[in-house]
Coordinates of C-alpha atoms in Angstrom, one line a residue:
F43 CA 5.6 -24.0 -7.8
N44 CA 5.7 -22.9 -11.3
V45 CA 7.1 -19.2 -10.8
T46 CA 8.3 -16.5 -13.3
D47 CA 9.8 -13.0 -12.7
Q48 CA 7.7 -10.0 -12.4
D49 CA 7.9 -9.6 -16.1
G50 CA 6.5 -13.1 -17.0
N51 CA 9.9 -14.4 -17.7
K52 CA 11.7 -17.6 -16.7
I53 CA 14.0 -16.9 -13.6
T54 CA 17.7 -17.6 -14.7
D55 CA 19.6 -15.4 -12.4
E56 CA 21.6 -18.0 -10.2
G57 CA 21.9 -15.3 -7.3
I58 CA 18.0 -15.2 -7.0
L59 CA 17.6 -19.0 -7.3
D60 CA 20.1 -19.5 -4.5
Y61 CA 18.4 -17.0 -2.3
I62 CA 14.9 -18.8 -2.6
T63 CA 16.8 -22.2 -2.0
K64 CA 18.3 -20.8 1.4
S65 CA 15.1 -19.0 2.2
L66 CA 12.9 -22.1 1.9
G67 CA 15.3 -24.8 2.7
P68 CA 17.0 -26.3 5.6
E69 CA 19.2 -23.3 6.1
S70 CA 16.0 -20.9 6.5
C71 CA 15.3 -19.2 9.9
F72 CA 11.9 -18.1 10.7
T73 CA 11.3 -15.5 13.1
S74 CA 8.0 -15.4 15.2
A75 CA 5.0 -13.8 13.9
M76 CA 4.0 -12.2 17.0
R77 CA 4.8 -8.5 17.1
S78 CA 5.0 -6.1 20.2
V79 CA 3.0 -2.8 19.9
G80 CA 4.9 0.0 21.2
V81 CA 7.9 2.1 20.8
K82 CA 10.8 0.2 19.5
Q83 CA 13.4 1.1 17.3
T84 CA 16.4 0.1 15.3
M85 CA 19.3 2.4 14.4
D86 CA 18.3 2.6 10.7
H87 CA 14.8 4.0 11.0
T88 CA 11.7 4.5 13.0
E89 CA 8.4 2.8 11.6
I90 CA 5.1 4.3 12.0
E91 CA 1.8 2.6 11.2
L92 CA -1.4 4.7 10.4
T93 CA -5.0 3.7 9.9
G94 CA -7.9 5.9 9.3
S95 CA -10.5 7.3 7.1
D96 CA -9.4 8.0 3.3
R97 CA -9.9 11.6 1.9
P98 CA -8.5 13.5 -1.0
G99 CA -5.0 15.1 0.0
L100 CA -4.4 12.9 3.2
L101 CA -1.0 11.6 2.1
S102 CA -0.1 15.3 1.4
E103 CA -1.1 16.4 4.8
L104 CA 0.6 13.5 6.7
S105 CA 3.9 14.1 4.7
A106 CA 3.6 17.8 5.4
V107 CA 3.4 17.1 9.3
L108 CA 6.3 14.7 9.1
K109 CA 8.5 17.3 7.4
H110 CA 7.4 20.0 9.8
L111 CA 8.5 17.7 12.6
K112 CA 11.9 17.3 11.0
C113 CA 11.3 13.6 10.0
N114 CA 12.6 12.3 6.7
V115 CA 10.8 9.6 4.8
V116 CA 12.9 6.9 3.7
N117 CA 10.4 4.2 2.7
A118 CA 6.5 4.1 2.9
E119 CA 3.6 2.1 1.3
V120 CA 0.2 3.6 1.4
W121 CA -3.0 1.6 0.5
T122 CA -6.5 2.6 0.3
H123 CA -9.7 0.7 0.2
N124 CA -13.4 1.0 0.9
T125 CA -13.0 4.6 2.4
R126 CA -10.1 3.3 4.6
A127 CA -6.3 4.1 4.4
A128 CA -3.6 2.3 5.8
A129 CA 0.3 3.1 5.7
V130 CA 3.5 1.9 7.0
I131 CA 6.2 4.8 6.8
Q132 CA 9.7 4.6 7.8
V133 CA 11.5 7.9 8.9
T134 CA 14.8 8.8 10.2
D135 CA 15.6 12.1 12.1
E136 CA 16.4 14.9 9.6
E137 CA 19.7 16.1 11.4
T138 CA 21.2 12.5 12.5
G139 CA 20.0 10.5 9.7
T140 CA 19.1 7.7 12.3
S141 CA 16.1 6.4 14.1
I142 CA 14.1 8.8 16.7
T143 CA 14.6 7.6 20.0
N144 CA 13.2 10.6 22.3
L145 CA 10.1 9.1 23.8
E146 CA 8.6 12.8 24.0
R147 CA 9.1 13.6 20.5
L148 CA 7.6 10.2 19.5
S149 CA 4.5 10.8 21.4
R150 CA 4.2 14.3 19.8
I151 CA 4.5 12.7 16.4
K152 CA 2.0 10.2 17.2
A153 CA -0.5 12.8 18.3
L154 CA -0.2 15.1 15.4
L155 CA -0.5 12.4 13.0
C156 CA -3.6 11.0 14.7
N157 CA -5.2 14.6 14.3
V158 CA -4.5 14.8 10.9
L159 CA -6.1 11.2 10.2
K160 CA -9.1 12.3 12.1
G161 CA -9.4 15.5 10.2
S162 CA -12.5 17.4 10.9
N163 CA -14.5 14.2 12.1
K164 CA -13.0 14.1 15.5
S165 CA -15.3 11.3 16.1
S166 CA -13.7 9.1 13.2
L167 CA -11.5 6.0 14.1
A168 CA -7.8 6.8 13.6
K169 CA -4.8 4.8 14.9
T170 CA -0.9 5.7 15.0
I171 CA 1.6 3.3 16.2
V172 CA 5.3 3.7 16.5
S173 CA 6.8 0.2 16.4
H174 CA 9.7 -2.1 15.0
S175 CA 7.9 -5.2 13.3
V176 CA 9.3 -8.3 11.9
T177 CA 6.2 -8.7 9.7
H178 CA 6.4 -8.2 6.0
T179 CA 5.1 -4.7 5.2
D180 CA 2.4 -5.8 2.7
R181 CA 1.4 -8.5 5.1
R182 CA 1.2 -6.1 7.9
L183 CA -0.9 -3.6 5.6
H184 CA -3.4 -6.6 5.0
Q185 CA -3.4 -7.0 8.7
M186 CA -4.2 -3.3 9.7
M187 CA -6.8 -3.1 6.9
F188 CA -8.4 -6.1 8.1
A189 CA -8.3 -5.0 11.8
D190 CA -10.0 -1.6 10.5
R191 CA -12.8 -3.8 8.8
D192 CA -12.2 -2.4 5.6
Y193 CA -14.1 -5.6 4.1
E194 CA -17.5 -4.5 5.3
Q195 CA -19.4 -3.2 2.3
T196 CA -20.4 0.3 1.7
G197 CA -23.3 1.9 -0.2
D198 CA -20.9 2.6 -3.0
D199 CA -19.2 -0.8 -2.9
V200 CA -22.6 -2.4 -3.9
L201 CA -22.4 -0.8 -7.4
E202 CA -19.2 -2.7 -8.3
D203 CA -20.6 -6.2 -8.2
R204 CA -19.5 -6.9 -11.8
Q205 CA -15.9 -6.2 -11.0
R206 CA -16.0 -8.5 -7.7
P207 CA -13.7 -11.4 -7.7
N208 CA -15.8 -14.6 -7.8
V209 CA -15.3 -16.2 -4.2
D210 CA -17.2 -19.3 -3.3
V211 CA -17.1 -21.2 0.2
V212 CA -18.6 -24.7 0.3
N213 CA -18.2 -27.4 3.1
W214 CA -17.1 -30.9 2.0
Y215 CA -18.7 -32.8 4.6
D216 CA -17.3 -36.3 4.0
K217 CA -13.8 -35.0 4.5
D218 CA -14.6 -32.5 7.1
Y219 CA -13.1 -29.6 5.0
S220 CA -14.3 -26.4 3.6
V221 CA -13.5 -25.6 -0.1
V222 CA -12.6 -21.9 -1.1
T223 CA -12.6 -21.1 -4.8
I224 CA -11.5 -17.9 -6.3
R225 CA -11.7 -16.7 -9.8
C226 CA -10.5 -13.5 -10.7
K227 CA -8.2 -11.3 -12.9
D228 CA -4.6 -12.7 -12.4
R229 CA -1.8 -10.3 -11.2
P230 CA 1.5 -10.3 -9.3
K231 CA 1.3 -11.2 -5.4
L232 CA -2.5 -12.6 -5.8
L233 CA -1.4 -15.8 -4.1
F234 CA 0.2 -13.8 -1.5
D235 CA -2.6 -11.9 -0.8
T236 CA -5.2 -14.6 -0.3
V237 CA -3.0 -17.2 1.4
C238 CA -1.9 -14.5 4.1
T239 CA -5.5 -13.5 4.5
L240 CA -6.6 -17.1 5.1
T241 CA -3.9 -17.6 7.6
D242 CA -4.4 -14.1 9.4
M243 CA -8.1 -15.2 9.7
G244 CA -7.1 -18.3 11.6
Y245 CA -7.7 -21.1 8.9
V246 CA -5.1 -23.8 7.9
V247 CA -4.6 -24.8 4.4
F248 CA -4.5 -28.6 3.8
H249 CA -4.6 -28.7 0.1
A250 CA -4.4 -26.3 -2.8
K251 CA -4.8 -25.9 -6.5
I252 CA -3.4 -22.7 -8.4
D253 CA -3.7 -22.3 -12.0
T254 CA -3.7 -19.3 -14.5
E255 CA -5.0 -19.3 -18.1
G256 CA -4.4 -16.3 -20.0
P257 CA -5.6 -13.2 -17.8
E258 CA -7.6 -15.3 -15.6
S259 CA -6.5 -17.0 -12.3
Y260 CA -8.2 -19.9 -10.5
Q261 CA -7.5 -20.7 -6.9
E262 CA -8.9 -23.8 -4.8
Y263 CA -8.1 -24.2 -1.2
Y264 CA -9.2 -26.9 1.1
I265 CA -9.3 -25.3 4.7
R266 CA -10.3 -25.7 8.3
H267 CA -10.0 -23.6 11.2
V268 CA -7.1 -23.7 13.5
D269 CA -9.5 -25.7 16.0
G270 CA -9.9 -28.3 13.4
S271 CA -13.4 -27.5 12.3
P272 CA -14.6 -26.3 9.0
V273 CA -16.8 -23.2 8.4
K274 CA -19.7 -23.6 10.6
S275 CA -22.3 -20.9 9.8
D276 CA -23.5 -18.8 6.9
A277 CA -22.2 -15.7 8.8
E278 CA -18.6 -17.1 8.9
R279 CA -19.0 -18.2 5.2
Q280 CA -19.9 -14.6 4.3
R281 CA -17.1 -13.2 6.5
V282 CA -14.6 -15.3 4.7
T283 CA -15.8 -14.4 1.3
Q284 CA -16.0 -10.6 2.1
C285 CA -12.4 -10.8 3.5
L286 CA -10.8 -12.6 0.5
E287 CA -12.6 -10.1 -1.8
A288 CA -11.1 -7.1 0.3
A289 CA -7.7 -8.9 0.2
I290 CA -7.7 -9.2 -3.7
K291 CA -8.9 -5.6 -4.3
R292 CA -6.8 -3.8 -1.8
R293 CA -3.8 -4.2 -4.3
V294 CA -5.8 -3.3 -7.4
S295 CA -4.4 0.0 -8.1
E296 CA -7.0 2.5 -9.4
G297 CA -6.0 5.6 -11.1
L298 CA -3.0 6.8 -13.4
K299 CA 0.3 5.6 -12.4
L300 CA 3.2 8.1 -12.2
E301 CA 6.8 7.2 -11.2
L302 CA 9.2 9.7 -9.8
C303 CA 13.1 9.0 -9.9
T304 CA 15.3 11.7 -8.6
T305 CA 17.8 12.5 -5.9
D306 CA 16.6 12.0 -2.6
R307 CA 16.3 14.9 0.0
V308 CA 14.4 15.8 3.2
G309 CA 10.9 16.8 2.4
L310 CA 10.6 15.3 -1.1
L311 CA 7.5 13.4 -0.6
S312 CA 5.8 16.4 0.9
D313 CA 6.5 18.9 -1.9
V314 CA 5.4 16.3 -4.5
T315 CA 2.1 15.3 -2.8
R316 CA 1.4 18.9 -2.2
I317 CA 1.8 19.6 -5.8
F318 CA -0.8 16.8 -6.4
R319 CA -3.1 18.2 -4.0
E320 CA -3.0 21.7 -5.4
N321 CA -3.9 20.4 -8.6
S322 CA -7.0 18.3 -7.4
L323 CA -5.4 15.1 -7.3
T324 CA -5.7 12.4 -4.8
V325 CA -3.1 9.4 -4.2
S326 CA -4.9 6.0 -3.9
R327 CA -1.8 4.0 -3.3
A328 CA 1.7 4.8 -3.2
E329 CA 5.2 3.1 -2.9
V330 CA 8.0 5.2 -1.7
T331 CA 11.8 3.8 -1.6
T332 CA 15.0 5.3 -1.3
K333 CA 18.4 3.7 -1.8
D334 CA 21.9 5.0 -2.1
G335 CA 20.8 8.8 -2.3
K336 CA 18.1 8.2 -4.9
A337 CA 14.3 8.1 -4.5
V338 CA 12.2 6.1 -6.7
N339 CA 8.6 6.7 -5.8
T340 CA 5.2 5.3 -7.4
F341 CA 2.0 6.9 -7.2
Y342 CA -1.4 6.0 -8.4
V343 CA -3.6 9.2 -8.7
R344 CA -7.1 10.0 -9.3
D345 CA -9.1 13.3 -9.8
A346 CA -10.3 14.3 -6.2
S347 CA -13.8 15.1 -7.8
G348 CA -14.0 11.4 -9.3
Y349 CA -13.6 12.6 -12.8
P350 CA -11.3 11.1 -15.4
V351 CA -7.6 12.7 -14.7
D352 CA -7.3 15.4 -17.2
A353 CA -4.3 15.3 -19.6
K354 CA -3.8 18.9 -19.2
T355 CA -3.3 18.8 -15.4
I356 CA -0.6 15.9 -15.6
E357 CA 1.3 17.9 -18.4
F358 CA 1.2 20.9 -15.9
I359 CA 2.5 18.9 -13.1
R360 CA 5.0 17.2 -15.1
Q361 CA 6.3 20.7 -16.1
V362 CA 6.4 21.8 -12.5
I363 CA 8.3 18.7 -11.2
G364 CA 10.3 17.9 -14.3
Q365 CA 9.4 15.8 -17.1
T366 CA 12.4 13.6 -17.2
I367 CA 11.8 12.9 -13.4
L368 CA 8.1 12.4 -13.3
K369 CA 6.9 9.9 -15.9
V370 CA 3.5 8.6 -16.8
K371 CA 3.3 4.7 -16.7
G372 CA 0.7 2.4 -18.3
S373 CA -1.2 2.6 -21.6
P374 CA -0.8 5.4 -24.0
E375 CA -4.4 6.4 -23.9
D376 CA -4.4 7.0 -20.1
V377 CA -2.9 10.6 -20.8
K378 CA -1.9 12.4 -24.1
S379 CA 1.8 12.5 -24.9
V380 CA 3.7 15.7 -24.0
S381 CA 7.0 17.0 -25.1
Q382 CA 10.1 16.5 -23.5
E383 CA 11.7 19.5 -21.6
S384 CA 14.8 20.0 -19.6
P385 CA 13.7 19.5 -15.9
T386 CA 16.5 22.0 -14.6
R387 CA 14.0 24.9 -15.1
F388 CA 11.5 23.1 -13.0
L389 CA 10.8 22.0 -9.4
F390 CA 14.1 20.1 -9.0
G391 CA 16.3 22.6 -10.7
G392 CA 17.3 26.4 -10.6
L393 CA 13.9 27.5 -9.3
F394 CA 13.6 24.9 -6.5
K395 CA 15.6 26.9 -4.1
S396 CA 14.1 30.3 -5.1
R397 CA 12.3 32.4 -2.7
S398 CA 9.2 32.5 -4.9
F399 CA 8.9 28.8 -4.5
V400 CA 9.5 28.5 -1.0
N401 CA 6.5 31.2 -0.5
F402 CA 4.3 28.2 -1.4
S403 CA 5.2 25.9 1.3
L404 CA 2.4 24.7 3.6
V405 CA 1.9 27.2 6.4
R406 CA -0.9 25.3 8.5
S407 CA 0.0 24.7 12.1
Y408 CA -0.2 21.4 13.5
S409 CA 0.5 22.2 17.1

């Protein structure tokens, strides 16, 4: 493998190289990929898995419920694709700072979150699981969305044919392989997404060729099913194609990228996403991390009505939250530049604890 860091540079850090060597070499220790669905905890946090229909303001409503239930979000990753949403959220008890172990309380958390996922459509499919999993978070999100059948095309998805990855599946009968070729725009974690999807679908990769030239990526896999057979039918071939397309598109972040960096506190995610929702922005993807008392959150936001994000809306939100706290990432033309102002007079400064701000708190009852 010829690899670079996330910025495209050669890896020179000896610590990183040593970690890779130990992880992949004879000293590595691989845990079982099997997972148990149920209530299992660590002393650090409780992990919640959510799947359901996507809609504007969903993350805001979910985080508001967690705040109401005195759960502090310490890490979270949220994906949306093809009208579906999946999230892996790690929470701690607001008072103790450790995992939540009370079974009655866990049951209530699951029930209320499931109600939010269903929304007004009580017949829609929604799933909430409280568990401790050894599976990598990104891979688990792939598995959850695959199980939720997000790869099935909708009417809106048909309009995006020109933006689809080029996925082709043919049988090489002389060698009893199926050959999968993928041509698409290159990006970080593309190989991870495609290989994990083939593995989770029950295929074994015997040979592969991966190449990138400029912005484009070419992947070629020689595969068989775990039972030793190649792809057997047109229906199976179509399913492999659709699932690989979905795996590639799930991580392609649509919308304007906003990065928030500030001191962590209980209810931070709820307050920020509420401001997004009140200004007609919906979150299409989110990464929430906390470490050493600092929160670094990345949001990809879109206008809830489907229009381009208005620069004045982003300017107003940054004024409310703090312009040195919430920054716009990406190309300059995504949003017009705004002047820098002191964050102390905004959300995380003196006005944050004022009674006038608290009066805007979400008052909806979830009981």
